[in-house]
Amino acid sequence: MNRRRIATGFALVTLFAAAGIGAWRRGGDEPARAGDTTAEARGGPRSATRKISTPPVRRTETNVDTREKSPFKEKARSLRGTDEDGALRVGPDGSLLLGPEILRLFDYYFTTEGEESDETIRARILAAIRERASGPAALQAAALLDQYLAYRKDKDGLALPKDEEADPTARLEALKKLRRKHFGEETADALFGDEEREGEVAAEASRIRQDETLTADEQEQKVAELEASLPQGAREAREAATLPLRARAEADAMRAEGATDEDVYTKRVETLGVEAADRLAELDAQRAAWKARIEAFRKERDALAAKTQDEAAFKAAEQALLDRSFTPFEQRRVRATLAMSSK
């Protein structure tokens, strides 16, 4: 896979990060610089990556793994039992290779927002960086994390003119400008390029499906051609992301015709293989367990509402029930689910 060196601007960020290494080592919350930089790339996606240029590093030892172990003994509550997403990939010279898998690693920990403080989440990500990389790559990843934090803050406050709020193309263009403001053209393209291309394809597909001058078959043909233009990694990610939804729809249709769970599993093995069928069966079980938890909460909440006349008292009792039943992260899902079901 071709690797290109990242623009000078990002290299300067790296140098500034390296200049603060003494303070990082004293504080203990940033990656410490190591003499060896032989960390190997770990299974990322097939999308293009680029290398960050770094100054020469004097090597005092070879083949020594200087990566640190995370000081956190346990994952955040809502992440327990889950597999970490994303990866850090390091080139032969110890430089960080840029690709969307880095942001997936960061975002895995950001899913605990509301459950843990911003400072704790950042510390967890820095620990994950130290555990996976050392030397220049660790410093570069830490600098990139702070850039990403600033970008996320600006993105949360991103506002469009009222006449563009419902236009996905306008929002995508605004995001592209914001990303290049924070990361520069080349780095933003390495981190977000595939996602942006998918967004452009989705927006164009939506326009095609609303084109009344085309027949349904013509619309689907044009959409298929659009999706075929996506990079291979994006196509595979899109296929993997939509597989559970497609499998669920097929299973629902089969069950509506009288099929049993065993029939559904057998069909999935025939079409997708044993491994995929097992994963989908596990998803079905998780979905059923989540639905049961929602229904149990709903019944208890309705019972509270029936015997609590004061609105403020009911709200307090409802929140207490939420706190007993769900993590802070899960509570957002619960509220969204109940809001949708009430419409």
mmCIF file of N, CA and C in Angstrom, residues 215-323:
data_model
loop_
_atom_site.group_PDB
_atom_site.id
_atom_site.type_symbol
_atom_site.label_atom_id
_atom_site.label_comp_id
_atom_site.label_asym_id
_atom_site.label_seq_id
_atom_site.Cartn_x
_atom_site.Cartn_y
_atom_site.Cartn_z
ATOM 1 N N THR A 215 -37.129 5.663 -13.782
ATOM 2 C CA THR A 215 -37.913 4.534 -13.279
ATOM 3 C C THR A 215 -37.213 3.959 -12.049
ATOM 4 N N ALA A 216 -37.900 3.105 -11.325
ATOM 5 C CA ALA A 216 -37.308 2.497 -10.132
ATOM 6 C C ALA A 216 -36.060 1.696 -10.498
ATOM 7 N N ASP A 217 -36.125 0.961 -11.617
ATOM 8 C CA ASP A 217 -34.964 0.168 -12.044
ATOM 9 C C ASP A 217 -33.793 1.071 -12.421
ATOM 10 N N GLU A 218 -34.085 2.190 -13.081
ATOM 11 C CA GLU A 218 -33.023 3.127 -13.462
ATOM 12 C C GLU A 218 -32.388 3.755 -12.228
ATOM 13 N N GLN A 219 -33.210 4.071 -11.243
ATOM 14 C CA GLN A 219 -32.678 4.631 -10.005
ATOM 15 C C GLN A 219 -31.725 3.656 -9.325
ATOM 16 N N GLU A 220 -32.147 2.393 -9.192
ATOM 17 C CA GLU A 220 -31.304 1.401 -8.529
ATOM 18 C C GLU A 220 -30.017 1.152 -9.299
ATOM 19 N N GLN A 221 -30.096 1.190 -10.626
ATOM 20 C CA GLN A 221 -28.906 0.996 -11.440
ATOM 21 C C GLN A 221 -27.892 2.116 -11.211
ATOM 22 N N LYS A 222 -28.381 3.346 -11.182
ATOM 23 C CA LYS A 222 -27.491 4.485 -10.967
ATOM 24 C C LYS A 222 -26.894 4.465 -9.554
ATOM 25 N N VAL A 223 -27.690 4.091 -8.589
ATOM 26 C CA VAL A 223 -27.188 4.006 -7.218
ATOM 27 C C VAL A 223 -26.119 2.919 -7.112
ATOM 28 N N ALA A 224 -26.351 1.778 -7.756
ATOM 29 C CA ALA A 224 -25.374 0.688 -7.739
ATOM 30 C C ALA A 224 -24.056 1.135 -8.370
ATOM 31 N N GLU A 225 -24.140 1.898 -9.465
ATOM 32 C CA GLU A 225 -22.929 2.409 -10.112
ATOM 33 C C GLU A 225 -22.185 3.368 -9.194
ATOM 34 N N LEU A 226 -22.927 4.188 -8.476
ATOM 35 C CA LEU A 226 -22.318 5.117 -7.524
ATOM 36 C C LEU A 226 -21.561 4.364 -6.445
ATOM 37 N N GLU A 227 -22.220 3.386 -5.845
ATOM 38 C CA GLU A 227 -21.609 2.649 -4.748
ATOM 39 C C GLU A 227 -20.401 1.843 -5.216
ATOM 40 N N ALA A 228 -20.410 1.429 -6.475
ATOM 41 C CA ALA A 228 -19.265 0.692 -7.015
ATOM 42 C C ALA A 228 -18.035 1.594 -7.137
ATOM 43 N N SER A 229 -18.245 2.917 -7.152
ATOM 44 C CA SER A 229 -17.128 3.851 -7.269
ATOM 45 C C SER A 229 -16.427 4.104 -5.939
ATOM 46 N N LEU A 230 -16.991 3.607 -4.840
ATOM 47 C CA LEU A 230 -16.366 3.788 -3.535
ATOM 48 C C LEU A 230 -15.059 3.001 -3.454
ATOM 49 N N PRO A 231 -14.091 3.462 -2.659
ATOM 50 C CA PRO A 231 -12.865 2.672 -2.448
ATOM 51 C C PRO A 231 -13.205 1.300 -1.877
ATOM 52 N N GLN A 232 -12.341 0.340 -2.134
ATOM 53 C CA GLN A 232 -12.607 -1.031 -1.701
ATOM 54 C C GLN A 232 -12.867 -1.113 -0.201
ATOM 55 N N GLY A 233 -12.029 -0.419 0.587
ATOM 56 C CA GLY A 233 -12.207 -0.453 2.033
ATOM 57 C C GLY A 233 -13.555 0.095 2.457
ATOM 58 N N ALA A 234 -13.994 1.168 1.791
ATOM 59 C CA ALA A 234 -15.284 1.769 2.120
ATOM 60 C C ALA A 234 -16.426 0.836 1.720
ATOM 61 N N ARG A 235 -16.276 0.164 0.570
ATOM 62 C CA ARG A 235 -17.321 -0.778 0.144
ATOM 63 C C ARG A 235 -17.448 -1.922 1.137
ATOM 64 N N GLU A 236 -16.303 -2.446 1.563
ATOM 65 C CA GLU A 236 -16.333 -3.555 2.511
ATOM 66 C C GLU A 236 -16.907 -3.120 3.856
ATOM 67 N N ALA A 237 -16.533 -1.904 4.305
ATOM 68 C CA ALA A 237 -17.060 -1.403 5.572
ATOM 69 C C ALA A 237 -18.563 -1.176 5.478
ATOM 70 N N ARG A 238 -19.006 -0.660 4.328
ATOM 71 C CA ARG A 238 -20.433 -0.421 4.123
ATOM 72 C C ARG A 238 -21.198 -1.743 4.123
ATOM 73 N N GLU A 239 -20.621 -2.731 3.461
ATOM 74 C CA GLU A 239 -21.251 -4.052 3.408
ATOM 75 C C GLU A 239 -21.359 -4.662 4.799
ATOM 76 N N ALA A 240 -20.266 -4.545 5.572
ATOM 77 C CA ALA A 240 -20.263 -5.101 6.924
ATOM 78 C C ALA A 240 -21.240 -4.364 7.835
ATOM 79 N N ALA A 241 -21.318 -3.025 7.661
ATOM 80 C CA ALA A 241 -22.188 -2.222 8.523
ATOM 81 C C ALA A 241 -23.664 -2.505 8.266
ATOM 82 N N THR A 242 -24.005 -2.787 7.021
ATOM 83 C CA THR A 242 -25.418 -3.007 6.680
ATOM 84 C C THR A 242 -25.835 -4.468 6.796
ATOM 85 N N LEU A 243 -24.854 -5.367 6.984
ATOM 86 C CA LEU A 243 -25.187 -6.793 7.059
ATOM 87 C C LEU A 243 -26.190 -7.107 8.167
ATOM 88 N N PRO A 244 -26.001 -6.624 9.411
ATOM 89 C CA PRO A 244 -26.989 -6.944 10.455
ATOM 90 C C PRO A 244 -28.397 -6.476 10.114
ATOM 91 N N LEU A 245 -28.519 -5.300 9.511
ATOM 92 C CA LEU A 245 -29.840 -4.791 9.154
ATOM 93 C C LEU A 245 -30.483 -5.655 8.070
ATOM 94 N N ARG A 246 -29.678 -6.021 7.070
ATOM 95 C CA ARG A 246 -30.218 -6.850 5.996
ATOM 96 C C ARG A 246 -30.583 -8.237 6.511
ATOM 97 N N ALA A 247 -29.715 -8.773 7.358
ATOM 98 C CA ALA A 247 -29.992 -10.100 7.920
ATOM 99 C C ALA A 247 -31.223 -10.063 8.822
ATOM 100 N N ARG A 248 -31.379 -8.999 9.560
ATOM 101 C CA ARG A 248 -32.543 -8.867 10.441
ATOM 102 C C ARG A 248 -33.831 -8.795 9.633
ATOM 103 N N ALA A 249 -33.807 -8.012 8.544
ATOM 104 C CA ALA A 249 -34.997 -7.889 7.702
ATOM 105 C C ALA A 249 -35.364 -9.241 7.085
ATOM 106 N N GLU A 250 -34.327 -9.984 6.646
ATOM 107 C CA GLU A 250 -34.578 -11.303 6.053
ATOM 108 C C GLU A 250 -35.140 -12.267 7.101
ATOM 109 N N ALA A 251 -34.582 -12.198 8.325
ATOM 110 C CA ALA A 251 -35.057 -13.084 9.393
ATOM 111 C C ALA A 251 -36.501 -12.753 9.768
ATOM 112 N N ASP A 252 -36.826 -11.463 9.842
ATOM 113 C CA ASP A 252 -38.198 -11.059 10.173
ATOM 114 C C ASP A 252 -39.177 -11.569 9.118
ATOM 115 N N ALA A 253 -38.757 -11.489 7.851
ATOM 116 C CA ALA A 253 -39.624 -11.971 6.772
ATOM 117 C C ALA A 253 -39.821 -13.478 6.868
ATOM 118 N N MET A 254 -38.756 -14.209 7.193
ATOM 119 C CA MET A 254 -38.854 -15.662 7.329
ATOM 120 C C MET A 254 -39.766 -16.033 8.500
ATOM 121 N N ARG A 255 -39.594 -15.343 9.631
ATOM 122 C CA ARG A 255 -40.417 -15.653 10.807
ATOM 123 C C ARG A 255 -41.880 -15.323 10.556
ATOM 124 N N ALA A 256 -42.129 -14.269 9.776
ATOM 125 C CA ALA A 256 -43.514 -13.913 9.448
ATOM 126 C C ALA A 256 -44.193 -15.015 8.646
ATOM 127 N N GLU A 257 -43.382 -15.817 7.947
ATOM 128 C CA GLU A 257 -43.922 -16.932 7.172
ATOM 129 C C GLU A 257 -43.892 -18.245 7.949
ATOM 130 N N GLY A 258 -43.550 -18.149 9.257
ATOM 131 C CA GLY A 258 -43.592 -19.345 10.102
ATOM 132 C C GLY A 258 -42.266 -20.008 10.370
ATOM 133 N N ALA A 259 -41.149 -19.415 9.937
ATOM 134 C CA ALA A 259 -39.837 -20.032 10.164
ATOM 135 C C ALA A 259 -39.455 -19.951 11.636
ATOM 136 N N THR A 260 -38.718 -20.939 12.112
ATOM 137 C CA THR A 260 -38.228 -20.962 13.487
ATOM 138 C C THR A 260 -36.831 -20.327 13.544
ATOM 139 N N ASP A 261 -36.337 -20.134 14.771
ATOM 140 C CA ASP A 261 -34.974 -19.613 14.927
ATOM 141 C C ASP A 261 -33.961 -20.561 14.297
ATOM 142 N N GLU A 262 -34.221 -21.844 14.403
ATOM 143 C CA GLU A 262 -33.313 -22.824 13.802
ATOM 144 C C GLU A 262 -33.315 -22.700 12.277
ATOM 145 N N ASP A 263 -34.493 -22.464 11.689
ATOM 146 C CA ASP A 263 -34.578 -22.267 10.239
ATOM 147 C C ASP A 263 -33.766 -21.042 9.812
ATOM 148 N N VAL A 264 -33.883 -19.961 10.599
ATOM 149 C CA VAL A 264 -33.155 -18.728 10.291
ATOM 150 C C VAL A 264 -31.656 -18.976 10.362
ATOM 151 N N TYR A 265 -31.230 -19.675 11.414
ATOM 152 C CA TYR A 265 -29.801 -19.950 11.577
ATOM 153 C C TYR A 265 -29.277 -20.799 10.418
ATOM 154 N N THR A 266 -30.030 -21.817 10.043
ATOM 155 C CA THR A 266 -29.615 -22.691 8.936
ATOM 156 C C THR A 266 -29.476 -21.907 7.640
ATOM 157 N N LYS A 267 -30.412 -21.016 7.386
ATOM 158 C CA LYS A 267 -30.362 -20.194 6.184
ATOM 159 C C LYS A 267 -29.133 -19.290 6.192
ATOM 160 N N ARG A 268 -28.833 -18.730 7.342
ATOM 161 C CA ARG A 268 -27.662 -17.855 7.440
ATOM 162 C C ARG A 268 -26.371 -18.631 7.233
ATOM 163 N N VAL A 269 -26.292 -19.834 7.764
ATOM 164 C CA VAL A 269 -25.104 -20.663 7.551
ATOM 165 C C VAL A 269 -24.921 -20.939 6.065
ATOM 166 N N GLU A 270 -26.013 -21.222 5.378
ATOM 167 C CA GLU A 270 -25.948 -21.529 3.944
ATOM 168 C C GLU A 270 -25.476 -20.328 3.133
ATOM 169 N N THR A 271 -25.927 -19.132 3.496
ATOM 170 C CA THR A 271 -25.633 -17.943 2.689
ATOM 171 C C THR A 271 -24.420 -17.153 3.168
ATOM 172 N N LEU A 272 -24.148 -17.206 4.483
ATOM 173 C CA LEU A 272 -23.096 -16.350 5.034
ATOM 174 C C LEU A 272 -21.958 -17.112 5.690
ATOM 175 N N GLY A 273 -22.172 -18.379 6.020
ATOM 176 C CA GLY A 273 -21.157 -19.151 6.712
ATOM 177 C C GLY A 273 -21.438 -19.229 8.208
ATOM 178 N N VAL A 274 -20.782 -20.183 8.865
ATOM 179 C CA VAL A 274 -21.034 -20.446 10.288
ATOM 180 C C VAL A 274 -20.639 -19.255 11.153
ATOM 181 N N GLU A 275 -19.474 -18.673 10.900
ATOM 182 C CA GLU A 275 -18.988 -17.581 11.748
ATOM 183 C C GLU A 275 -19.951 -16.398 11.737
ATOM 184 N N ALA A 276 -20.380 -15.990 10.540
ATOM 185 C CA ALA A 276 -21.312 -14.865 10.437
ATOM 186 C C ALA A 276 -22.659 -15.218 11.056
ATOM 187 N N ALA A 277 -23.105 -16.447 10.840
ATOM 188 C CA ALA A 277 -24.382 -16.879 11.419
ATOM 189 C C ALA A 277 -24.331 -16.840 12.942
ATOM 190 N N ASP A 278 -23.195 -17.247 13.516
ATOM 191 C CA ASP A 278 -23.041 -17.206 14.978
ATOM 192 C C ASP A 278 -23.054 -15.772 15.483
ATOM 193 N N ARG A 279 -22.369 -14.873 14.775
ATOM 194 C CA ARG A 279 -22.354 -13.462 15.193
ATOM 195 C C ARG A 279 -23.752 -12.862 15.138
ATOM 196 N N LEU A 280 -24.491 -13.175 14.086
ATOM 197 C CA LEU A 280 -25.841 -12.637 13.953
ATOM 198 C C LEU A 280 -26.771 -13.226 15.010
ATOM 199 N N ALA A 281 -26.578 -14.489 15.338
ATOM 200 C CA ALA A 281 -27.387 -15.098 16.402
ATOM 201 C C ALA A 281 -27.112 -14.418 17.735
ATOM 202 N N GLU A 282 -25.838 -14.063 17.967
ATOM 203 C CA GLU A 282 -25.486 -13.346 19.196
ATOM 204 C C GLU A 282 -26.126 -11.957 19.210
ATOM 205 N N LEU A 283 -26.119 -11.287 18.054
ATOM 206 C CA LEU A 283 -26.775 -9.977 17.961
ATOM 207 C C LEU A 283 -28.271 -10.092 18.230
ATOM 208 N N ASP A 284 -28.880 -11.143 17.702
ATOM 209 C CA ASP A 284 -30.311 -11.367 17.959
ATOM 210 C C ASP A 284 -30.567 -11.516 19.457
ATOM 211 N N ALA A 285 -29.691 -12.275 20.130
ATOM 212 C CA ALA A 285 -29.857 -12.489 21.573
ATOM 213 C C ALA A 285 -29.674 -11.181 22.339
ATOM 214 N N GLN A 286 -28.672 -10.392 21.934
ATOM 215 C CA GLN A 286 -28.445 -9.106 22.597
ATOM 216 C C GLN A 286 -29.627 -8.165 22.377
ATOM 217 N N ARG A 287 -30.156 -8.174 21.167
ATOM 218 C CA ARG A 287 -31.303 -7.307 20.859
ATOM 219 C C ARG A 287 -32.522 -7.715 21.688
ATOM 220 N N ALA A 288 -32.727 -9.013 21.806
ATOM 221 C CA ALA A 288 -33.866 -9.497 22.596
ATOM 222 C C ALA A 288 -33.692 -9.141 24.070
ATOM 223 N N ALA A 289 -32.465 -9.258 24.587
ATOM 224 C CA ALA A 289 -32.207 -8.921 25.993
ATOM 225 C C ALA A 289 -32.412 -7.427 26.226
ATOM 226 N N TRP A 290 -31.958 -6.603 25.285
ATOM 227 C CA TRP A 290 -32.152 -5.149 25.407
ATOM 228 C C TRP A 290 -33.637 -4.798 25.378
ATOM 229 N N LYS A 291 -34.357 -5.418 24.482
ATOM 230 C CA LYS A 291 -35.798 -5.166 24.400
ATOM 231 C C LYS A 291 -36.497 -5.546 25.699
ATOM 232 N N ALA A 292 -36.069 -6.662 26.298
ATOM 233 C CA ALA A 292 -36.672 -7.094 27.565
ATOM 234 C C ALA A 292 -36.372 -6.089 28.676
ATOM 235 N N ARG A 293 -35.165 -5.559 28.697
ATOM 236 C CA ARG A 293 -34.813 -4.553 29.709
ATOM 237 C C ARG A 293 -35.645 -3.276 29.528
ATOM 238 N N ILE A 294 -35.829 -2.871 28.273
ATOM 239 C CA ILE A 294 -36.643 -1.674 27.991
ATOM 240 C C ILE A 294 -38.080 -1.890 28.469
ATOM 241 N N GLU A 295 -38.627 -3.058 28.169
ATOM 242 C CA GLU A 295 -40.013 -3.336 28.551
ATOM 243 C C GLU A 295 -40.177 -3.393 30.068
ATOM 244 N N ALA A 296 -39.188 -3.966 30.761
ATOM 245 C CA ALA A 296 -39.246 -4.015 32.225
ATOM 246 C C ALA A 296 -39.211 -2.610 32.810
ATOM 247 N N PHE A 297 -38.348 -1.765 32.238
ATOM 248 C CA PHE A 297 -38.283 -0.368 32.700
ATOM 249 C C PHE A 297 -39.593 0.356 32.428
ATOM 250 N N ARG A 298 -40.144 0.143 31.243
ATOM 251 C CA ARG A 298 -41.386 0.826 30.877
ATOM 252 C C ARG A 298 -42.515 0.470 31.857
ATOM 253 N N LYS A 299 -42.605 -0.815 32.218
ATOM 254 C CA LYS A 299 -43.664 -1.243 33.149
ATOM 255 C C LYS A 299 -43.488 -0.594 34.523
ATOM 256 N N GLU A 300 -42.234 -0.577 35.004
ATOM 257 C CA GLU A 300 -41.994 0.043 36.311
ATOM 258 C C GLU A 300 -42.262 1.546 36.262
ATOM 259 N N ARG A 301 -41.884 2.166 35.165
ATOM 260 C CA ARG A 301 -42.119 3.609 35.037
ATOM 261 C C ARG A 301 -43.617 3.914 34.996
ATOM 262 N N ASP A 302 -44.358 3.100 34.259
ATOM 263 C CA ASP A 302 -45.807 3.316 34.185
ATOM 264 C C ASP A 302 -46.458 3.128 35.561
ATOM 265 N N ALA A 303 -45.940 2.171 36.336
ATOM 266 C CA ALA A 303 -46.460 1.961 37.685
ATOM 267 C C ALA A 303 -46.169 3.171 38.567
ATOM 268 N N LEU A 304 -45.000 3.751 38.417
ATOM 269 C CA LEU A 304 -44.654 4.957 39.159
ATOM 270 C C LEU A 304 -45.576 6.111 38.781
ATOM 271 N N ALA A 305 -45.829 6.242 37.488
ATOM 272 C CA ALA A 305 -46.680 7.332 37.012
ATOM 273 C C ALA A 305 -48.096 7.201 37.570
ATOM 274 N N ALA A 306 -48.566 5.964 37.710
ATOM 275 C CA ALA A 306 -49.939 5.741 38.185
ATOM 276 C C ALA A 306 -50.111 6.123 39.647
ATOM 277 N N LYS A 307 -49.032 6.002 40.426
ATOM 278 C CA LYS A 307 -49.183 6.273 41.858
ATOM 279 C C LYS A 307 -48.506 7.574 42.306
ATOM 280 N N THR A 308 -47.895 8.301 41.377
ATOM 281 C CA THR A 308 -47.223 9.557 41.714
ATOM 282 C C THR A 308 -47.930 10.710 41.019
ATOM 283 N N GLN A 309 -48.553 11.567 41.813
ATOM 284 C CA GLN A 309 -49.320 12.675 41.253
ATOM 285 C C GLN A 309 -48.447 13.890 40.954
ATOM 286 N N ASP A 310 -47.458 14.126 41.789
ATOM 287 C CA ASP A 310 -46.597 15.299 41.624
ATOM 288 C C ASP A 310 -45.598 15.069 40.488
ATOM 289 N N GLU A 311 -45.557 16.004 39.529
ATOM 290 C CA GLU A 311 -44.693 15.851 38.351
ATOM 291 C C GLU A 311 -43.217 15.815 38.738
ATOM 292 N N ALA A 312 -42.808 16.707 39.649
ATOM 293 C CA ALA A 312 -41.407 16.750 40.051
ATOM 294 C C ALA A 312 -41.006 15.455 40.759
ATOM 295 N N ALA A 313 -41.898 14.941 41.593
ATOM 296 C CA ALA A 313 -41.609 13.692 42.301
ATOM 297 C C ALA A 313 -41.506 12.527 41.323
ATOM 298 N N PHE A 314 -42.368 12.530 40.304
ATOM 299 C CA PHE A 314 -42.312 11.460 39.304
ATOM 300 C C PHE A 314 -41.000 11.518 38.525
ATOM 301 N N LYS A 315 -40.576 12.714 38.116
ATOM 302 C CA LYS A 315 -39.331 12.848 37.369
ATOM 303 C C LYS A 315 -38.146 12.342 38.187
ATOM 304 N N ALA A 316 -38.150 12.680 39.488
ATOM 305 C CA ALA A 316 -37.058 12.215 40.348
ATOM 306 C C ALA A 316 -37.082 10.696 40.482
ATOM 307 N N ALA A 317 -38.263 10.116 40.632
ATOM 308 C CA ALA A 317 -38.378 8.666 40.754
ATOM 309 C C ALA A 317 -38.003 7.974 39.446
ATOM 310 N N GLU A 318 -38.392 8.575 38.322
ATOM 311 C CA GLU A 318 -38.050 8.013 37.014
ATOM 312 C C GLU A 318 -36.542 7.995 36.815
ATOM 313 N N GLN A 319 -35.853 9.096 37.194
ATOM 314 C CA GLN A 319 -34.399 9.151 37.046
ATOM 315 C C GLN A 319 -33.724 8.135 37.953
ATOM 316 N N ALA A 320 -34.242 7.981 39.160
ATOM 317 C CA ALA A 320 -33.675 6.978 40.072
ATOM 318 C C ALA A 320 -33.817 5.578 39.485
ATOM 319 N N LEU A 321 -34.963 5.314 38.851
ATOM 320 C CA LEU A 321 -35.175 4.018 38.205
ATOM 321 C C LEU A 321 -34.210 3.827 37.040
ATOM 322 N N LEU A 322 -34.001 4.876 36.267
ATOM 323 C CA LEU A 322 -33.033 4.822 35.165
ATOM 324 C C LEU A 322 -31.639 4.510 35.693
ATOM 325 N N ASP A 323 -31.253 5.203 36.769
ATOM 326 C CA ASP A 323 -29.914 5.011 37.327
ATOM 327 C C ASP A 323 -29.712 3.584 37.839
#
